[in-house]
PDB file of C-alpha atoms in Angstrom:
ATOM      1  CA  UNK A   1      26.884  -3.567   0.658  1.00 72.00           C
ATOM      2  CA  UNK A   2      25.225  -5.889   3.200  1.00 68.00           C
ATOM      3  CA  UNK A   3      26.879  -7.771   6.038  1.00 68.00           C
ATOM      4  CA  UNK A   4      26.540 -11.521   6.336  1.00 75.00           C
ATOM      5  CA  UNK A   5      23.998 -11.279   9.164  1.00 72.00           C
ATOM      6  CA  UNK A   6      21.818  -9.031   6.933  1.00 68.00           C
ATOM      7  CA  UNK A   7      21.525  -6.539   9.768  1.00 73.00           C
ATOM      8  CA  UNK A   8      23.184  -3.562   8.026  1.00 77.00           C
ATOM      9  CA  UNK A   9      23.034  -2.215   4.458  1.00 78.00           C
ATOM     10  CA  UNK A  10      25.356   0.572   3.316  1.00 77.00           C
ATOM     11  CA  UNK A  11      25.111   2.561   0.099  1.00 79.00           C
ATOM     12  CA  UNK A  12      28.652   3.482  -0.935  1.00 80.00           C
ATOM     13  CA  UNK A  13      29.980   6.231  -3.181  1.00 78.00           C
ATOM     14  CA  UNK A  14      33.149   5.050  -4.930  1.00 80.00           C
ATOM     15  CA  UNK A  15      35.686   7.116  -6.849  1.00 75.00           C
ATOM     16  CA  UNK A  16      36.219   5.580 -10.252  1.00 75.00           C
ATOM     17  CA  UNK A  17      39.934   6.531 -10.414  1.00 76.00           C
ATOM     18  CA  UNK A  18      41.191   5.964  -6.883  1.00 76.00           C
ATOM     19  CA  UNK A  19      38.738   3.305  -5.732  1.00 76.00           C
ATOM     20  CA  UNK A  20      38.196   5.214  -2.494  1.00 77.00           C
ATOM     21  CA  UNK A  21      34.697   4.892  -1.074  1.00 80.00           C
ATOM     22  CA  UNK A  22      32.592   6.347   1.715  1.00 79.00           C
ATOM     23  CA  UNK A  23      29.120   5.684   3.048  1.00 81.00           C
ATOM     24  CA  UNK A  24      26.194   7.689   1.681  1.00 79.00           C
ATOM     25  CA  UNK A  25      23.333   5.930   3.493  1.00 81.00           C
ATOM     26  CA  UNK A  26      23.363   3.268   6.173  1.00 78.00           C
ATOM     27  CA  UNK A  27      20.325   1.200   7.155  1.00 79.00           C
ATOM     28  CA  UNK A  28      20.265  -0.955  10.287  1.00 78.00           C
ATOM     29  CA  UNK A  29      17.773  -3.652  11.204  1.00 79.00           C
ATOM     30  CA  UNK A  30      15.442  -3.012  14.121  1.00 76.00           C
ATOM     31  CA  UNK A  31      14.154  -5.402  16.772  1.00 74.00           C
ATOM     32  CA  UNK A  32      16.611  -8.107  15.814  1.00 70.00           C
ATOM     33  CA  UNK A  33      15.216  -8.501  12.296  1.00 78.00           C
ATOM     34  CA  UNK A  34      17.035  -8.086   8.971  1.00 75.00           C
ATOM     35  CA  UNK A  35      17.257  -5.478   6.231  1.00 78.00           C
ATOM     36  CA  UNK A  36      15.656  -6.489   2.943  1.00 82.00           C
ATOM     37  CA  UNK A  37      17.709  -5.922  -0.178  1.00 80.00           C
ATOM     38  CA  UNK A  38      15.981  -4.055  -3.006  1.00 85.00           C
ATOM     39  CA  UNK A  39      16.534  -2.305  -6.343  1.00 88.00           C
ATOM     40  CA  UNK A  40      15.067   1.066  -5.332  1.00 88.00           C
ATOM     41  CA  UNK A  41      18.037   3.264  -6.255  1.00 88.00           C
ATOM     42  CA  UNK A  42      17.804   5.854  -9.031  1.00 90.00           C
ATOM     43  CA  UNK A  43      20.355   8.665  -9.600  1.00 88.00           C
ATOM     44  CA  UNK A  44      18.890  11.890 -11.003  1.00 89.00           C
ATOM     45  CA  UNK A  45      20.412  13.883 -13.848  1.00 86.00           C
ATOM     46  CA  UNK A  46      20.248  17.242 -12.050  1.00 84.00           C
ATOM     47  CA  UNK A  47      21.139  17.811  -8.384  1.00 82.00           C
ATOM     48  CA  UNK A  48      18.382  19.316  -6.250  1.00 82.00           C
ATOM     49  CA  UNK A  49      19.301  22.092  -3.814  1.00 77.00           C
ATOM     50  CA  UNK A  50      16.414  23.118  -1.526  1.00 73.00           C
ATOM     51  CA  UNK A  51      16.823  26.258   0.617  1.00 69.00           C
ATOM     52  CA  UNK A  52      18.574  24.303   3.380  1.00 63.00           C
ATOM     53  CA  UNK A  53      21.413  23.450   0.965  1.00 67.00           C
ATOM     54  CA  UNK A  54      21.665  26.757  -0.921  1.00 63.00           C
ATOM     55  CA  UNK A  55      24.717  27.774   1.104  1.00 64.00           C
ATOM     56  CA  UNK A  56      26.495  24.561   0.060  1.00 61.00           C
ATOM     57  CA  UNK A  57      25.515  25.113  -3.547  1.00 55.00           C
ATOM     58  CA  UNK A  58      26.988  28.632  -3.532  1.00 58.00           C
ATOM     59  CA  UNK A  59      30.393  27.551  -2.218  1.00 55.00           C
ATOM     60  CA  UNK A  60      33.224  28.704  -4.430  1.00 45.00           C
ATOM     61  CA  UNK A  61      31.146  31.290  -6.301  1.00 41.00           C
ATOM     62  CA  UNK A  62      33.773  33.929  -5.602  1.00 39.00           C
ATOM     63  CA  UNK A  63      36.886  33.465  -7.676  1.00 38.00           C
ATOM     64  CA  UNK A  64      35.304  31.447 -10.516  1.00 40.00           C
ATOM     65  CA  UNK A  65      34.560  27.781 -10.933  1.00 41.00           C
ATOM     66  CA  UNK A  66      38.144  26.560 -10.897  1.00 43.00           C
ATOM     67  CA  UNK A  67      37.921  24.351 -13.931  1.00 42.00           C
ATOM     68  CA  UNK A  68      34.297  23.203 -13.518  1.00 46.00           C
ATOM     69  CA  UNK A  69      31.529  23.457 -16.073  1.00 48.00           C
ATOM     70  CA  UNK A  70      30.520  26.930 -17.141  1.00 48.00           C
ATOM     71  CA  UNK A  71      28.395  28.593 -14.477  1.00 47.00           C
ATOM     72  CA  UNK A  72      28.960  25.691 -12.046  1.00 52.00           C
ATOM     73  CA  UNK A  73      29.896  26.544  -8.480  1.00 52.00           C
ATOM     74  CA  UNK A  74      32.312  24.599  -6.368  1.00 49.00           C
ATOM     75  CA  UNK A  75      29.415  23.305  -4.300  1.00 51.00           C
ATOM     76  CA  UNK A  76      27.668  21.960  -7.410  1.00 62.00           C
ATOM     77  CA  UNK A  77      30.695  20.213  -8.859  1.00 69.00           C
ATOM     78  CA  UNK A  78      30.358  16.519  -8.124  1.00 76.00           C
ATOM     79  CA  UNK A  79      26.961  16.919  -6.438  1.00 83.00           C
ATOM     80  CA  UNK A  80      24.099  14.663  -7.420  1.00 85.00           C
ATOM     81  CA  UNK A  81      20.652  13.682  -6.183  1.00 88.00           C
ATOM     82  CA  UNK A  82      19.261  10.179  -5.979  1.00 91.00           C
ATOM     83  CA  UNK A  83      16.207   8.204  -4.883  1.00 92.00           C
ATOM     84  CA  UNK A  84      16.654   5.512  -2.255  1.00 89.00           C
ATOM     85  CA  UNK A  85      14.233   2.929  -0.870  1.00 90.00           C
ATOM     86  CA  UNK A  86      14.039   2.213   2.834  1.00 89.00           C
ATOM     87  CA  UNK A  87      11.821   0.393   5.347  1.00 87.00           C
ATOM     88  CA  UNK A  88      12.910   2.656   8.218  1.00 86.00           C
ATOM     89  CA  UNK A  89       9.263   3.549   8.969  1.00 85.00           C
ATOM     90  CA  UNK A  90       7.967   0.005   8.688  1.00 86.00           C
ATOM     91  CA  UNK A  91       6.992   0.132   4.976  1.00 90.00           C
ATOM     92  CA  UNK A  92       9.173   0.329   1.877  1.00 90.00           C
ATOM     93  CA  UNK A  93       9.121   3.960   0.714  1.00 92.00           C
ATOM     94  CA  UNK A  94      11.223   6.304  -1.421  1.00 92.00           C
ATOM     95  CA  UNK A  95      13.473   9.033  -0.033  1.00 92.00           C
ATOM     96  CA  UNK A  96      15.159  11.866  -1.909  1.00 91.00           C
ATOM     97  CA  UNK A  97      18.823  12.616  -1.147  1.00 90.00           C
ATOM     98  CA  UNK A  98      21.325  15.145  -2.458  1.00 88.00           C
ATOM     99  CA  UNK A  99      25.021  14.352  -2.174  1.00 86.00           C
ATOM    100  CA  UNK A 100      27.353  17.332  -1.797  1.00 82.00           C
ATOM    101  CA  UNK A 101      31.106  16.635  -1.927  1.00 80.00           C
ATOM    102  CA  UNK A 102      33.303  17.945   0.853  1.00 73.00           C
ATOM    103  CA  UNK A 103      35.605  20.344  -0.956  1.00 59.00           C
ATOM    104  CA  UNK A 104      37.285  21.603   2.201  1.00 54.00           C
ATOM    105  CA  UNK A 105      38.116  18.748   4.535  1.00 45.00           C
ATOM    106  CA  UNK A 106      38.447  16.047   1.896  1.00 47.00           C
ATOM    107  CA  UNK A 107      36.257  13.648   3.864  1.00 54.00           C
ATOM    108  CA  UNK A 108      34.270  12.646   0.807  1.00 66.00           C
ATOM    109  CA  UNK A 109      31.066  14.636   1.301  1.00 75.00           C
ATOM    110  CA  UNK A 110      27.626  13.995   2.743  1.00 81.00           C
ATOM    111  CA  UNK A 111      24.334  12.678   1.404  1.00 83.00           C
ATOM    112  CA  UNK A 112      21.620  14.994   2.774  1.00 85.00           C
ATOM    113  CA  UNK A 113      18.119  13.590   3.204  1.00 87.00           C
ATOM    114  CA  UNK A 114      15.707  16.103   1.664  1.00 86.00           C
ATOM    115  CA  UNK A 115      12.347  14.442   2.272  1.00 86.00           C
ATOM    116  CA  UNK A 116      10.366  11.233   1.728  1.00 90.00           C
ATOM    117  CA  UNK A 117       8.536  10.897  -1.569  1.00 90.00           C
ATOM    118  CA  UNK A 118       5.993   8.366  -0.294  1.00 90.00           C
ATOM    119  CA  UNK A 119       4.416   7.735   3.095  1.00 89.00           C
ATOM    120  CA  UNK A 120       1.717   5.666   4.708  1.00 90.00           C
ATOM    121  CA  UNK A 121       0.689   2.019   5.141  1.00 91.00           C
ATOM    122  CA  UNK A 122       1.563   0.785   1.658  1.00 92.00           C
ATOM    123  CA  UNK A 123       4.671  -0.438  -0.169  1.00 91.00           C
ATOM    124  CA  UNK A 124       6.664   0.844  -3.143  1.00 93.00           C
ATOM    125  CA  UNK A 125       7.628  -2.168  -5.249  1.00 93.00           C
ATOM    126  CA  UNK A 126       9.621  -0.576  -8.089  1.00 93.00           C
ATOM    127  CA  UNK A 127      10.745   2.709  -9.657  1.00 92.00           C
ATOM    128  CA  UNK A 128       9.352   2.661 -13.191  1.00 93.00           C
ATOM    129  CA  UNK A 129      10.557   6.046 -14.432  1.00 92.00           C
ATOM    130  CA  UNK A 130      11.448   9.652 -13.597  1.00 90.00           C
ATOM    131  CA  UNK A 131      10.251  12.755 -15.455  1.00 89.00           C
ATOM    132  CA  UNK A 132      12.618  15.414 -14.114  1.00 86.00           C
ATOM    133  CA  UNK A 133      11.149  18.193 -16.276  1.00 85.00           C
ATOM    134  CA  UNK A 134       7.745  17.757 -14.659  1.00 85.00           C
ATOM    135  CA  UNK A 135       9.105  16.603 -11.314  1.00 85.00           C
ATOM    136  CA  UNK A 136       7.260  13.285 -11.392  1.00 88.00           C
ATOM    137  CA  UNK A 137       8.392   9.864 -10.230  1.00 91.00           C
ATOM    138  CA  UNK A 138       6.517   6.819 -11.517  1.00 93.00           C
ATOM    139  CA  UNK A 139       6.397   3.871  -9.144  1.00 93.00           C
ATOM    140  CA  UNK A 140       4.636   0.550  -8.828  1.00 94.00           C
ATOM    141  CA  UNK A 141       3.069  -0.097  -5.459  1.00 93.00           C
ATOM    142  CA  UNK A 142       0.234  -1.339  -3.304  1.00 92.00           C
ATOM    143  CA  UNK A 143      -1.481   1.955  -2.428  1.00 91.00           C
ATOM    144  CA  UNK A 144      -4.969   0.764  -3.406  1.00 90.00           C
ATOM    145  CA  UNK A 145      -4.749  -2.771  -2.085  1.00 89.00           C
ATOM    146  CA  UNK A 146      -2.052  -5.134  -0.808  1.00 89.00           C
ATOM    147  CA  UNK A 147      -3.472  -7.686  -3.245  1.00 91.00           C
ATOM    148  CA  UNK A 148      -2.871  -5.485  -6.308  1.00 89.00           C
ATOM    149  CA  UNK A 149       0.013  -3.682  -8.019  1.00 91.00           C
ATOM    150  CA  UNK A 150      -0.641  -0.365  -9.793  1.00 92.00           C
ATOM    151  CA  UNK A 151       1.385   2.386 -11.452  1.00 92.00           C
ATOM    152  CA  UNK A 152       1.408   5.748  -9.633  1.00 92.00           C
ATOM    153  CA  UNK A 153       2.805   9.183 -10.485  1.00 91.00           C
ATOM    154  CA  UNK A 154       4.178  10.873  -7.381  1.00 87.00           C
ATOM    155  CA  UNK A 155       3.515  14.627  -7.299  1.00 76.00           C
ATOM    156  CA  UNK A 156       6.500  16.982  -7.042  1.00 61.00           C
ATOM    157  CA  UNK A 157       7.208  18.820  -3.769  1.00 57.00           C
ATOM    158  CA  UNK A 158       6.172  22.470  -3.429  1.00 51.00           C
ATOM    159  CA  UNK A 159       8.348  24.683  -5.613  1.00 46.00           C
ATOM    160  CA  UNK A 160      11.534  25.772  -3.910  1.00 45.00           C
ATOM    161  CA  UNK A 161      10.914  23.893  -0.680  1.00 43.00           C
ATOM    162  CA  UNK A 162      12.627  20.976   0.902  1.00 43.00           C
ATOM    163  CA  UNK A 163       9.434  19.804   2.547  1.00 43.00           C
ATOM    164  CA  UNK A 164       7.632  16.673   1.431  1.00 45.00           C
ATOM    165  CA  UNK A 165       4.606  17.025  -0.819  1.00 49.00           C
ATOM    166  CA  UNK A 166       1.179  16.830   0.752  1.00 49.00           C
ATOM    167  CA  UNK A 167       0.434  13.214   1.595  1.00 53.00           C
ATOM    168  CA  UNK A 168      -1.858  11.440  -0.841  1.00 59.00           C
ATOM    169  CA  UNK A 169      -5.479  11.203   0.161  1.00 62.00           C
ATOM    170  CA  UNK A 170      -6.208   8.286   2.424  1.00 66.00           C
ATOM    171  CA  UNK A 171      -7.571   5.183   0.762  1.00 71.00           C
ATOM    172  CA  UNK A 172     -11.345   4.968   0.657  1.00 74.00           C
ATOM    173  CA  UNK A 173     -12.900   3.481   3.751  1.00 79.00           C
ATOM    174  CA  UNK A 174     -13.678  -0.192   3.555  1.00 83.00           C
ATOM    175  CA  UNK A 175     -17.104  -1.145   2.404  1.00 83.00           C
ATOM    176  CA  UNK A 176     -19.567  -1.718   5.223  1.00 86.00           C
ATOM    177  CA  UNK A 177     -20.243  -5.342   6.017  1.00 88.00           C
ATOM    178  CA  UNK A 178     -23.239  -6.789   4.234  1.00 87.00           C
ATOM    179  CA  UNK A 179     -26.465  -6.663   6.190  1.00 88.00           C
ATOM    180  CA  UNK A 180     -27.308  -9.794   8.114  1.00 89.00           C
ATOM    181  CA  UNK A 181     -29.616 -12.188   6.316  1.00 88.00           C
ATOM    182  CA  UNK A 182     -33.301 -11.699   7.077  1.00 88.00           C
ATOM    183  CA  UNK A 183     -34.702 -13.968   9.753  1.00 88.00           C
ATOM    184  CA  UNK A 184     -36.394 -17.069   8.468  1.00 87.00           C
ATOM    185  CA  UNK A 185     -40.140 -16.713   7.967  1.00 87.00           C
ATOM    186  CA  UNK A 186     -42.244 -17.960  10.859  1.00 87.00           C
ATOM    187  CA  UNK A 187     -43.406 -21.487  10.546  1.00 85.00           C
ATOM    188  CA  UNK A 188     -46.995 -21.768   9.300  1.00 86.00           C
ATOM    189  CA  UNK A 189     -49.655 -22.484  11.910  1.00 87.00           C
ATOM    190  CA  UNK A 190     -50.740 -26.094  12.233  1.00 87.00           C
ATOM    191  CA  UNK A 191     -53.622 -27.036  10.003  1.00 87.00           C
ATOM    192  CA  UNK A 192     -57.042 -27.004  11.644  1.00 87.00           C
ATOM    193  CA  UNK A 193     -58.375 -30.367  12.784  1.00 88.00           C
ATOM    194  CA  UNK A 194     -60.544 -32.158  10.263  1.00 87.00           C
ATOM    195  CA  UNK A 195     -64.303 -31.620  10.652  1.00 88.00           C
ATOM    196  CA  UNK A 196     -66.184 -34.343  12.566  1.00 88.00           C
ATOM    197  CA  UNK A 197     -67.812 -36.989  10.437  1.00 87.00           C
ATOM    198  CA  UNK A 198     -71.432 -36.336   9.587  1.00 87.00           C
ATOM    199  CA  UNK A 199     -73.991 -38.053  11.884  1.00 87.00           C
ATOM    200  CA  UNK A 200     -75.413 -41.317  10.657  1.00 87.00           C
ATOM    201  CA  UNK A 201     -78.710 -41.034   8.844  1.00 86.00           C
ATOM    202  CA  UNK A 202     -81.801 -41.587  11.019  1.00 85.00           C
ATOM    203  CA  UNK A 203     -83.385 -45.014  10.881  1.00 83.00           C
ATOM    204  CA  UNK A 204     -86.251 -45.358   8.454  1.00 80.00           C
ATOM    205  CA  UNK A 205     -89.717 -44.924   9.981  1.00 79.00           C
ATOM    206  CA  UNK A 206     -91.651 -48.108  10.748  1.00 75.00           C
ATOM    207  CA  UNK A 207     -93.582 -49.440   7.845  1.00 67.00           C
ATOM    208  CA  UNK A 208     -97.443 -49.172   7.947  1.00 67.00           C
ATOM    209  CA  UNK A 209     -97.995 -51.867   5.393  1.00 63.00           C
ATOM    210  CA  UNK A 210     -99.889 -55.004   6.415  1.00 62.00           C
ATOM    211  CA  UNK A 211     -97.750 -57.968   7.384  1.00 61.00           C
ATOM    212  CA  UNK A 212     -97.565 -60.634   4.830  1.00 63.00           C
ATOM    213  CA  UNK A 213    -100.337 -63.257   4.827  1.00 61.00           C
ATOM    214  CA  UNK A 214     -99.494 -66.319   6.848  1.00 62.00           C
ATOM    215  CA  UNK A 215    -101.326 -69.597   6.398  1.00 66.00           C
ATOM    216  CA  UNK A 216    -103.387 -70.721   9.406  1.00 65.00           C
ATOM    217  CA  UNK A 217    -101.744 -73.147  11.657  1.00 67.00           C
ATOM    218  CA  UNK A 218    -103.419 -76.534  11.934  1.00 65.00           C
ATOM    219  CA  UNK A 219    -104.476 -77.485  15.436  1.00 60.00           C
ATOM    220  CA  UNK A 220    -103.519 -80.843  16.812  1.00 57.00           C
TER     221      UNK A 220
END
């Protein structure tokens, strides 16, 4: 349920017979922004009880199960685990919760946050499947690149612990920038000046031949 101002989102647990409801998870906007709606909710078939919740699981062991399934304790009856998406850390990630009903005070019970399934500067876009036997959750997200969407299998947490699994390895460092282009080749030297023109040929030597015969001039 989201308010009109889109500042609060509440995940409600409703009783199918009475219609009574109570809040499992509440998300509030930060810094005056809004809470994005999403479809990242997936109930699990088997409730998960890490060590921190073992005492709740064992409630009602003495004196039988009081009408529950065979071998089921009072703490297990009505309990369930679910995956929930949240941007509480700045990126959309998955969180694992276990709901344990309040069998004593009748206040409806509490959804206990066990641990985040994903972390880091990337976004979970969708829950594609859950393999509860192997403890794997398949999601679509942007772990490799914000420009791409890939399918990822989230590893299960350490056996018997409520701690989150080891974070995935960091993405590979960005490629180094390409080297700068080589400097342009130096301009060629100016061509040498043209050679001087050859000197003119020497004048021909004076001729030694006799001058041509001239007729005698007549005297007056």
